Amino acid sequence: AQKVTQAQTEISVVEKEDVTLDCVYETRDTTYYLFWYKQPPSGELVFLIRRNSFDEQNEISGRYSWNFQKSTSSFNFTITASQVVDSAVYFCALSEANFGNEKLTFGTGTRLTIIP
Amino acid sequence: DVKVTQSSRYLVKRTGEKVFLECVQDMDHENMFWYRQDPGLGLRLIYFSYDVKMKEKGDIPEGYSVSREKKERFSLILESASTNQTSMYLCASSLRAGQRQPQHFGDGTRLSIL
């Protein structure tokens, strides 16, 4: 069975600090997809990134970067120079590649608070 | 942009009532999903559908049913609401079956069962 663990329940940092959100996953499949979503106080989940298991290249998008390491089954998310607008709950999620099974397994989320 | 619209933002119902939560997407997506979100538990999948009139159970289908008569609309039904179904309910859709496209979410319905 697939599982996603986000061990950090809540994190608070002062604005402009860097912060890393951890995500560790478990799956028996060799082909799978990993996702990060952001849930601001308004409630709607916003898609941030998708990564498949064959692509271990790290990704950078502005102040956001993701570090995918299959050896440690981790897909960590770093925000550089954090801003108040980054305050949200962040979810990591995993989807195995079985056709017809589009199920996403979510972690329990990390609540990030950026202190002005 | 994809728009997933849930019929109510807040809903209060009584124990034993039959409750309908409606979700509509406007981008011709094949897949639609219903999740519930509870503190400390993250999002858990209730049901999903990859085509009209097709449905698959998720992790926690007990006490729920779904209906998908049209491609754009996916309804979640609580047959006889109970207090342990008080939760935030999130609907999502994604483009094509088998492609693991990102799921797009609605704003959620916060349901209280009294």
PDB file of C-alpha atoms in Angstrom:
ATOM      1  CA  ALA A   1       0.000   0.000   0.000  1.00  0.00           C
ATOM      2  CA  GLN A   2       1.165   3.494  -0.734  1.00  0.00           C
ATOM      3  CA  LYS A   3       1.803   5.992   2.012  1.00  0.00           C
ATOM      4  CA  VAL A   4       2.987   9.582   2.303  1.00  0.00           C
ATOM      5  CA  THR A   5       4.481  10.986   5.482  1.00  0.00           C
ATOM      6  CA  GLN A   6       4.861  14.661   6.267  1.00  0.00           C
ATOM      7  CA  ALA A   7       6.422  14.577   9.705  1.00  0.00           C
ATOM      8  CA  GLN A   8       6.346  18.342  10.206  1.00  0.00           C
ATOM      9  CA  THR A   9       2.882  19.264  11.388  1.00  0.00           C
ATOM     10  CA  GLU A  10       3.543  22.982  11.769  1.00  0.00           C
ATOM     11  CA  ILE A  11       6.462  25.247  10.914  1.00  0.00           C
ATOM     12  CA  SER A  12       6.898  28.940  11.649  1.00  0.00           C
ATOM     13  CA  VAL A  13       9.665  31.063  10.179  1.00  0.00           C
ATOM     14  CA  VAL A  14      10.360  34.746   9.977  1.00  0.00           C
ATOM     15  CA  GLU A  15       9.833  36.397   6.626  1.00  0.00           C
ATOM     16  CA  LYS A  16      12.758  36.118   4.204  1.00  0.00           C
ATOM     17  CA  GLU A  17      14.095  32.969   5.826  1.00  0.00           C
ATOM     18  CA  ASP A  18      14.379  29.780   3.772  1.00  0.00           C
ATOM     19  CA  VAL A  19      12.244  26.824   4.768  1.00  0.00           C
ATOM     20  CA  THR A  20      12.146  23.173   3.696  1.00  0.00           C
ATOM     21  CA  LEU A  21       9.074  20.984   3.917  1.00  0.00           C
ATOM     22  CA  ASP A  22       9.778  17.275   4.101  1.00  0.00           C
ATOM     23  CA  CYS A  23       7.921  14.509   2.301  1.00  0.00           C
ATOM     24  CA  VAL A  24       8.718  10.801   2.529  1.00  0.00           C
ATOM     25  CA  TYR A  25       6.745   8.242   0.546  1.00  0.00           C
ATOM     26  CA  GLU A  26       6.294   4.484   0.353  1.00  0.00           C
ATOM     27  CA  THR A  27       5.254   2.523  -2.698  1.00  0.00           C
ATOM     28  CA  ARG A  28       5.914  -0.878  -4.220  1.00  0.00           C
ATOM     29  CA  ASP A  29       5.551   0.411  -7.748  1.00  0.00           C
ATOM     30  CA  THR A  30       8.524   1.385  -9.849  1.00  0.00           C
ATOM     31  CA  THR A  31       6.418   3.884 -11.761  1.00  0.00           C
ATOM     32  CA  TYR A  32       4.630   6.553  -9.807  1.00  0.00           C
ATOM     33  CA  TYR A  33       3.986  10.272  -9.619  1.00  0.00           C
ATOM     34  CA  LEU A  34       4.552  12.764  -6.833  1.00  0.00           C
ATOM     35  CA  PHE A  35       2.741  16.040  -6.344  1.00  0.00           C
ATOM     36  CA  TRP A  36       2.789  19.097  -4.114  1.00  0.00           C
ATOM     37  CA  TYR A  37      -0.314  21.171  -3.439  1.00  0.00           C
ATOM     38  CA  LYS A  38      -0.782  24.415  -1.528  1.00  0.00           C
ATOM     39  CA  GLN A  39      -3.934  25.170   0.472  1.00  0.00           C
ATOM     40  CA  PRO A  40      -4.137  28.855   1.426  1.00  0.00           C
ATOM     41  CA  PRO A  41      -6.631  30.041   4.069  1.00  0.00           C
ATOM     42  CA  SER A  42      -9.294  30.389   1.365  1.00  0.00           C
ATOM     43  CA  GLY A  43      -9.423  26.585   1.234  1.00  0.00           C
ATOM     44  CA  GLU A  44      -8.852  25.718  -2.416  1.00  0.00           C
ATOM     45  CA  LEU A  45      -5.965  23.343  -3.113  1.00  0.00           C
ATOM     46  CA  VAL A  46      -3.586  24.746  -5.689  1.00  0.00           C
ATOM     47  CA  PHE A  47      -1.378  22.452  -7.751  1.00  0.00           C
ATOM     48  CA  LEU A  48       2.336  23.278  -7.537  1.00  0.00           C
ATOM     49  CA  ILE A  49       4.284  20.477  -9.199  1.00  0.00           C
ATOM     50  CA  ARG A  50       4.117  16.939 -10.582  1.00  0.00           C
ATOM     51  CA  ARG A  51       7.142  14.678 -10.869  1.00  0.00           C
ATOM     52  CA  ASN A  52       7.317  11.137 -12.250  1.00  0.00           C
ATOM     53  CA  SER A  53       9.552   8.466 -10.788  1.00  0.00           C
ATOM     54  CA  PHE A  54      11.850   8.387 -13.792  1.00  0.00           C
ATOM     55  CA  ASP A  55      12.753  12.033 -13.542  1.00  0.00           C
ATOM     56  CA  GLU A  56      15.030  12.707 -10.603  1.00  0.00           C
ATOM     57  CA  GLN A  57      16.139  16.070 -11.814  1.00  0.00           C
ATOM     58  CA  ASN A  58      15.537  18.776  -9.257  1.00  0.00           C
ATOM     59  CA  GLU A  59      13.208  21.566 -10.251  1.00  0.00           C
ATOM     60  CA  ILE A  60      13.254  25.271  -9.540  1.00  0.00           C
ATOM     61  CA  SER A  61      10.412  27.679 -10.119  1.00  0.00           C
ATOM     62  CA  GLY A  62      11.140  31.154  -8.848  1.00  0.00           C
ATOM     63  CA  ARG A  63      11.512  30.949  -5.079  1.00  0.00           C
ATOM     64  CA  TYR A  64      10.296  27.340  -5.029  1.00  0.00           C
ATOM     65  CA  SER A  65      12.503  24.303  -5.518  1.00  0.00           C
ATOM     66  CA  TRP A  66      11.988  20.585  -5.191  1.00  0.00           C
ATOM     67  CA  ASN A  67      14.511  17.887  -4.348  1.00  0.00           C
ATOM     68  CA  PHE A  68      13.516  14.385  -5.451  1.00  0.00           C
ATOM     69  CA  GLN A  69      15.697  11.541  -4.140  1.00  0.00           C
ATOM     70  CA  LYS A  70      14.578   7.998  -4.929  1.00  0.00           C
ATOM     71  CA  SER A  71      17.340   6.544  -2.752  1.00  0.00           C
ATOM     72  CA  THR A  72      15.687   7.990   0.353  1.00  0.00           C
ATOM     73  CA  SER A  73      12.096   8.026  -1.031  1.00  0.00           C
ATOM     74  CA  SER A  74      11.864  11.739  -0.412  1.00  0.00           C
ATOM     75  CA  PHE A  75      10.448  14.670  -2.338  1.00  0.00           C
ATOM     76  CA  ASN A  76      11.243  17.782  -0.329  1.00  0.00           C
ATOM     77  CA  PHE A  77      10.053  21.300  -1.050  1.00  0.00           C
ATOM     78  CA  THR A  78      12.084  24.419  -0.298  1.00  0.00           C
ATOM     79  CA  ILE A  79      10.878  28.000  -0.290  1.00  0.00           C
ATOM     80  CA  THR A  80      13.661  30.550  -0.548  1.00  0.00           C
ATOM     81  CA  ALA A  81      13.266  34.037   0.911  1.00  0.00           C
ATOM     82  CA  SER A  82       9.829  33.243   2.297  1.00  0.00           C
ATOM     83  CA  GLN A  83       6.989  35.753   2.119  1.00  0.00           C
ATOM     84  CA  VAL A  84       3.794  36.164   4.120  1.00  0.00           C
ATOM     85  CA  VAL A  85       1.788  34.993   1.089  1.00  0.00           C
ATOM     86  CA  ASP A  86       3.502  31.612   1.422  1.00  0.00           C
ATOM     87  CA  SER A  87       1.556  30.971   4.632  1.00  0.00           C
ATOM     88  CA  ALA A  88      -0.625  27.946   3.892  1.00  0.00           C
ATOM     89  CA  VAL A  89      -0.979  24.231   4.424  1.00  0.00           C
ATOM     90  CA  TYR A  90       1.165  22.253   2.010  1.00  0.00           C
ATOM     91  CA  PHE A  91       0.349  18.706   0.969  1.00  0.00           C
ATOM     92  CA  CYS A  92       2.559  16.129  -0.659  1.00  0.00           C
ATOM     93  CA  ALA A  93       0.768  13.375  -2.604  1.00  0.00           C
ATOM     94  CA  LEU A  94       1.572  10.138  -4.426  1.00  0.00           C
ATOM     95  CA  SER A  95      -0.149   8.393  -7.323  1.00  0.00           C
ATOM     96  CA  GLU A  96       0.769   4.939  -8.550  1.00  0.00           C
ATOM     97  CA  ALA A  97       0.682   4.336 -12.274  1.00  0.00           C
ATOM     98  CA  ASN A  98      -1.942   1.586 -12.552  1.00  0.00           C
ATOM     99  CA  PHE A  99      -4.227   2.416 -15.438  1.00  0.00           C
ATOM    100  CA  GLY A 100      -7.707   3.392 -14.333  1.00  0.00           C
ATOM    101  CA  ASN A 101      -6.611   4.042 -10.793  1.00  0.00           C
ATOM    102  CA  GLU A 102      -6.112   7.768 -10.532  1.00  0.00           C
ATOM    103  CA  LYS A 103      -6.084   7.732  -6.764  1.00  0.00           C
ATOM    104  CA  LEU A 104      -3.946  10.308  -4.981  1.00  0.00           C
ATOM    105  CA  THR A 105      -2.669   9.432  -1.537  1.00  0.00           C
ATOM    106  CA  PHE A 106      -2.039  12.581   0.468  1.00  0.00           C
ATOM    107  CA  GLY A 107       0.175  13.240   3.426  1.00  0.00           C
ATOM    108  CA  THR A 108      -1.349  14.889   6.468  1.00  0.00           C
ATOM    109  CA  GLY A 109      -0.007  18.285   5.463  1.00  0.00           C
ATOM    110  CA  THR A 110       2.391  20.845   6.924  1.00  0.00           C
ATOM    111  CA  ARG A 111       1.021  24.166   8.119  1.00  0.00           C
ATOM    112  CA  LEU A 112       3.535  26.876   7.272  1.00  0.00           C
ATOM    113  CA  THR A 113       3.292  30.253   8.954  1.00  0.00           C
ATOM    114  CA  ILE A 114       5.480  33.113   7.780  1.00  0.00           C
ATOM    115  CA  ILE A 115       5.892  35.737  10.475  1.00  0.00           C
ATOM    116  CA  PRO A 116       6.232  39.310   9.188  1.00  0.00           C
TER     117      PRO A 116
ATOM    118  CA  ASP B   1      -8.299  28.047 -16.359  1.00  0.00           C
ATOM    119  CA  VAL B   2     -10.103  25.018 -15.032  1.00  0.00           C
ATOM    120  CA  LYS B   3     -13.030  25.839 -12.828  1.00  0.00           C
ATOM    121  CA  VAL B   4     -14.390  23.320 -10.349  1.00  0.00           C
ATOM    122  CA  THR B   5     -17.494  24.629  -8.632  1.00  0.00           C
ATOM    123  CA  GLN B   6     -19.034  23.167  -5.517  1.00  0.00           C
ATOM    124  CA  SER B   7     -22.633  24.113  -4.902  1.00  0.00           C
ATOM    125  CA  SER B   8     -22.287  25.250  -1.294  1.00  0.00           C
ATOM    126  CA  ARG B   9     -19.452  26.682   0.752  1.00  0.00           C
ATOM    127  CA  TYR B  10     -21.156  25.945   4.075  1.00  0.00           C
ATOM    128  CA  LEU B  11     -23.963  23.517   4.812  1.00  0.00           C
ATOM    129  CA  VAL B  12     -25.715  22.528   8.031  1.00  0.00           C
ATOM    130  CA  LYS B  13     -27.903  19.429   8.140  1.00  0.00           C
ATOM    131  CA  ARG B  14     -29.477  17.195  10.750  1.00  0.00           C
ATOM    132  CA  THR B  15     -28.718  13.601  11.630  1.00  0.00           C
ATOM    133  CA  GLY B  16     -30.608  11.179   9.415  1.00  0.00           C
ATOM    134  CA  GLU B  17     -31.140  13.611   6.549  1.00  0.00           C
ATOM    135  CA  LYS B  18     -30.195  12.725   2.990  1.00  0.00           C
ATOM    136  CA  VAL B  19     -27.567  15.208   1.865  1.00  0.00           C
ATOM    137  CA  PHE B  20     -26.471  16.050  -1.668  1.00  0.00           C
ATOM    138  CA  LEU B  21     -23.183  17.774  -2.452  1.00  0.00           C
ATOM    139  CA  GLU B  22     -22.850  18.910  -6.043  1.00  0.00           C
ATOM    140  CA  CYS B  23     -19.726  19.510  -8.083  1.00  0.00           C
ATOM    141  CA  VAL B  24     -19.421  20.845 -11.624  1.00  0.00           C
ATOM    142  CA  GLN B  25     -16.316  21.248 -13.770  1.00  0.00           C
ATOM    143  CA  ASP B  26     -16.156  23.229 -16.967  1.00  0.00           C
ATOM    144  CA  MET B  27     -13.161  21.748 -18.800  1.00  0.00           C
ATOM    145  CA  ASP B  28     -14.437  18.441 -20.166  1.00  0.00           C
ATOM    146  CA  HIS B  29     -12.359  16.457 -17.701  1.00  0.00           C
ATOM    147  CA  GLU B  30     -12.832  12.701 -17.658  1.00  0.00           C
ATOM    148  CA  ASN B  31     -11.954  12.094 -14.009  1.00  0.00           C
ATOM    149  CA  MET B  32     -13.758  13.462 -10.998  1.00  0.00           C
ATOM    150  CA  PHE B  33     -13.114  12.851  -7.309  1.00  0.00           C
ATOM    151  CA  TRP B  34     -14.605  13.410  -3.889  1.00  0.00           C
ATOM    152  CA  TYR B  35     -12.375  13.767  -0.833  1.00  0.00           C
ATOM    153  CA  ARG B  36     -12.972  14.629   2.760  1.00  0.00           C
ATOM    154  CA  GLN B  37     -10.446  16.615   4.757  1.00  0.00           C
ATOM    155  CA  ASP B  38     -10.116  16.270   8.503  1.00  0.00           C
ATOM    156  CA  PRO B  39      -7.497  17.788  10.836  1.00  0.00           C
ATOM    157  CA  GLY B  40      -4.509  15.524  11.257  1.00  0.00           C
ATOM    158  CA  LEU B  41      -5.724  13.114   8.582  1.00  0.00           C
ATOM    159  CA  GLY B  42      -5.100  15.046   5.402  1.00  0.00           C
ATOM    160  CA  LEU B  43      -7.331  14.327   2.426  1.00  0.00           C
ATOM    161  CA  ARG B  44      -8.944  10.928   2.046  1.00  0.00           C
ATOM    162  CA  LEU B  45     -10.589   9.711  -1.121  1.00  0.00           C
ATOM    163  CA  ILE B  46     -14.253   8.762  -0.865  1.00  0.00           C
ATOM    164  CA  TYR B  47     -15.145   7.951  -4.485  1.00  0.00           C
ATOM    165  CA  PHE B  48     -13.928   8.738  -7.941  1.00  0.00           C
ATOM    166  CA  SER B  49     -15.267   8.431 -11.461  1.00  0.00           C
ATOM    167  CA  TYR B  50     -13.392   8.172 -14.760  1.00  0.00           C
ATOM    168  CA  ASP B  51     -16.429   8.291 -17.024  1.00  0.00           C
ATOM    169  CA  VAL B  52     -20.134   8.981 -17.057  1.00  0.00           C
ATOM    170  CA  LYS B  53     -22.041   6.433 -14.963  1.00  0.00           C
ATOM    171  CA  MET B  54     -18.744   4.889 -13.819  1.00  0.00           C
ATOM    172  CA  LYS B  55     -17.654   5.012 -10.190  1.00  0.00           C
ATOM    173  CA  GLU B  56     -14.929   3.481  -8.074  1.00  0.00           C
ATOM    174  CA  LYS B  57     -14.655   3.284  -4.308  1.00  0.00           C
ATOM    175  CA  GLY B  58     -11.869   5.148  -2.628  1.00  0.00           C
ATOM    176  CA  ASP B  59     -10.492   4.600   0.850  1.00  0.00           C
ATOM    177  CA  ILE B  60     -13.565   5.567   2.874  1.00  0.00           C
ATOM    178  CA  PRO B  61     -16.762   4.949   0.858  1.00  0.00           C
ATOM    179  CA  GLU B  62     -18.905   3.745   3.765  1.00  0.00           C
ATOM    180  CA  GLY B  63     -21.969   5.908   4.310  1.00  0.00           C
ATOM    181  CA  TYR B  64     -21.595   7.640   0.931  1.00  0.00           C
ATOM    182  CA  SER B  65     -22.729   7.122  -2.624  1.00  0.00           C
ATOM    183  CA  VAL B  66     -22.101   9.070  -5.826  1.00  0.00           C
ATOM    184  CA  SER B  67     -23.786   9.832  -9.086  1.00  0.00           C
ATOM    185  CA  ARG B  68     -22.356  10.886 -12.414  1.00  0.00           C
ATOM    186  CA  GLU B  69     -25.088  11.224 -15.015  1.00  0.00           C
ATOM    187  CA  LYS B  70     -23.292  13.909 -17.021  1.00  0.00           C
ATOM    188  CA  LYS B  71     -19.596  14.312 -17.663  1.00  0.00           C
ATOM    189  CA  GLU B  72     -19.363  17.700 -16.022  1.00  0.00           C
ATOM    190  CA  ARG B  73     -21.263  16.888 -12.829  1.00  0.00           C
ATOM    191  CA  PHE B  74     -20.352  14.585  -9.941  1.00  0.00           C
ATOM    192  CA  SER B  75     -22.634  14.359  -6.925  1.00  0.00           C
ATOM    193  CA  LEU B  76     -21.811  13.027  -3.480  1.00  0.00           C
ATOM    194  CA  ILE B  77     -24.732  11.658  -1.480  1.00  0.00           C
ATOM    195  CA  LEU B  78     -24.898  11.031   2.230  1.00  0.00           C
ATOM    196  CA  GLU B  79     -27.750   8.552   2.451  1.00  0.00           C
ATOM    197  CA  SER B  80     -28.442   9.144   6.153  1.00  0.00           C
ATOM    198  CA  ALA B  81     -26.177  11.803   7.577  1.00  0.00           C
ATOM    199  CA  SER B  82     -24.396  11.146  10.853  1.00  0.00           C
ATOM    200  CA  THR B  83     -22.373  13.429  13.092  1.00  0.00           C
ATOM    201  CA  ASN B  84     -19.102  11.678  12.152  1.00  0.00           C
ATOM    202  CA  GLN B  85     -19.605  12.925   8.618  1.00  0.00           C
ATOM    203  CA  THR B  86     -19.080  16.497   9.733  1.00  0.00           C
ATOM    204  CA  SER B  87     -16.079  17.514   7.654  1.00  0.00           C
ATOM    205  CA  MET B  88     -14.704  19.569   4.795  1.00  0.00           C
ATOM    206  CA  TYR B  89     -15.560  17.968   1.445  1.00  0.00           C
ATOM    207  CA  LEU B  90     -13.442  18.675  -1.604  1.00  0.00           C
ATOM    208  CA  CYS B  91     -14.259  17.883  -5.203  1.00  0.00           C
ATOM    209  CA  ALA B  92     -11.568  17.589  -7.865  1.00  0.00           C
ATOM    210  CA  SER B  93     -11.241  16.800 -11.551  1.00  0.00           C
ATOM    211  CA  SER B  94      -8.426  15.814 -13.889  1.00  0.00           C
ATOM    212  CA  LEU B  95      -8.120  15.625 -17.640  1.00  0.00           C
ATOM    213  CA  ARG B  96      -7.712  12.054 -18.855  1.00  0.00           C
ATOM    214  CA  ALA B  97      -7.710   8.609 -17.326  1.00  0.00           C
ATOM    215  CA  GLY B  98      -4.312   6.985 -17.111  1.00  0.00           C
ATOM    216  CA  GLN B  99      -2.242  10.115 -17.505  1.00  0.00           C
ATOM    217  CA  ARG B 100      -1.864  11.243 -13.898  1.00  0.00           C
ATOM    218  CA  GLN B 101      -2.632  14.800 -14.798  1.00  0.00           C
ATOM    219  CA  PRO B 102      -2.874  17.191 -11.854  1.00  0.00           C
ATOM    220  CA  GLN B 103      -6.173  17.277 -10.079  1.00  0.00           C
ATOM    221  CA  HIS B 104      -7.927  20.631  -9.908  1.00  0.00           C
ATOM    222  CA  PHE B 105      -9.918  21.319  -6.771  1.00  0.00           C
ATOM    223  CA  GLY B 106     -13.011  23.267  -5.863  1.00  0.00           C
ATOM    224  CA  ASP B 107     -13.211  25.600  -2.867  1.00  0.00           C
ATOM    225  CA  GLY B 108     -14.696  22.933  -0.640  1.00  0.00           C
ATOM    226  CA  THR B 109     -17.949  22.495   1.261  1.00  0.00           C
ATOM    227  CA  ARG B 110     -17.783  22.659   5.030  1.00  0.00           C
ATOM    228  CA  LEU B 111     -20.580  20.341   6.151  1.00  0.00           C
ATOM    229  CA  SER B 112     -21.877  20.233   9.703  1.00  0.00           C
ATOM    230  CA  ILE B 113     -24.223  17.470  10.817  1.00  0.00           C
ATOM    231  CA  LEU B 114     -26.124  18.320  13.995  1.00  0.00           C
TER     232      LEU B 114
END
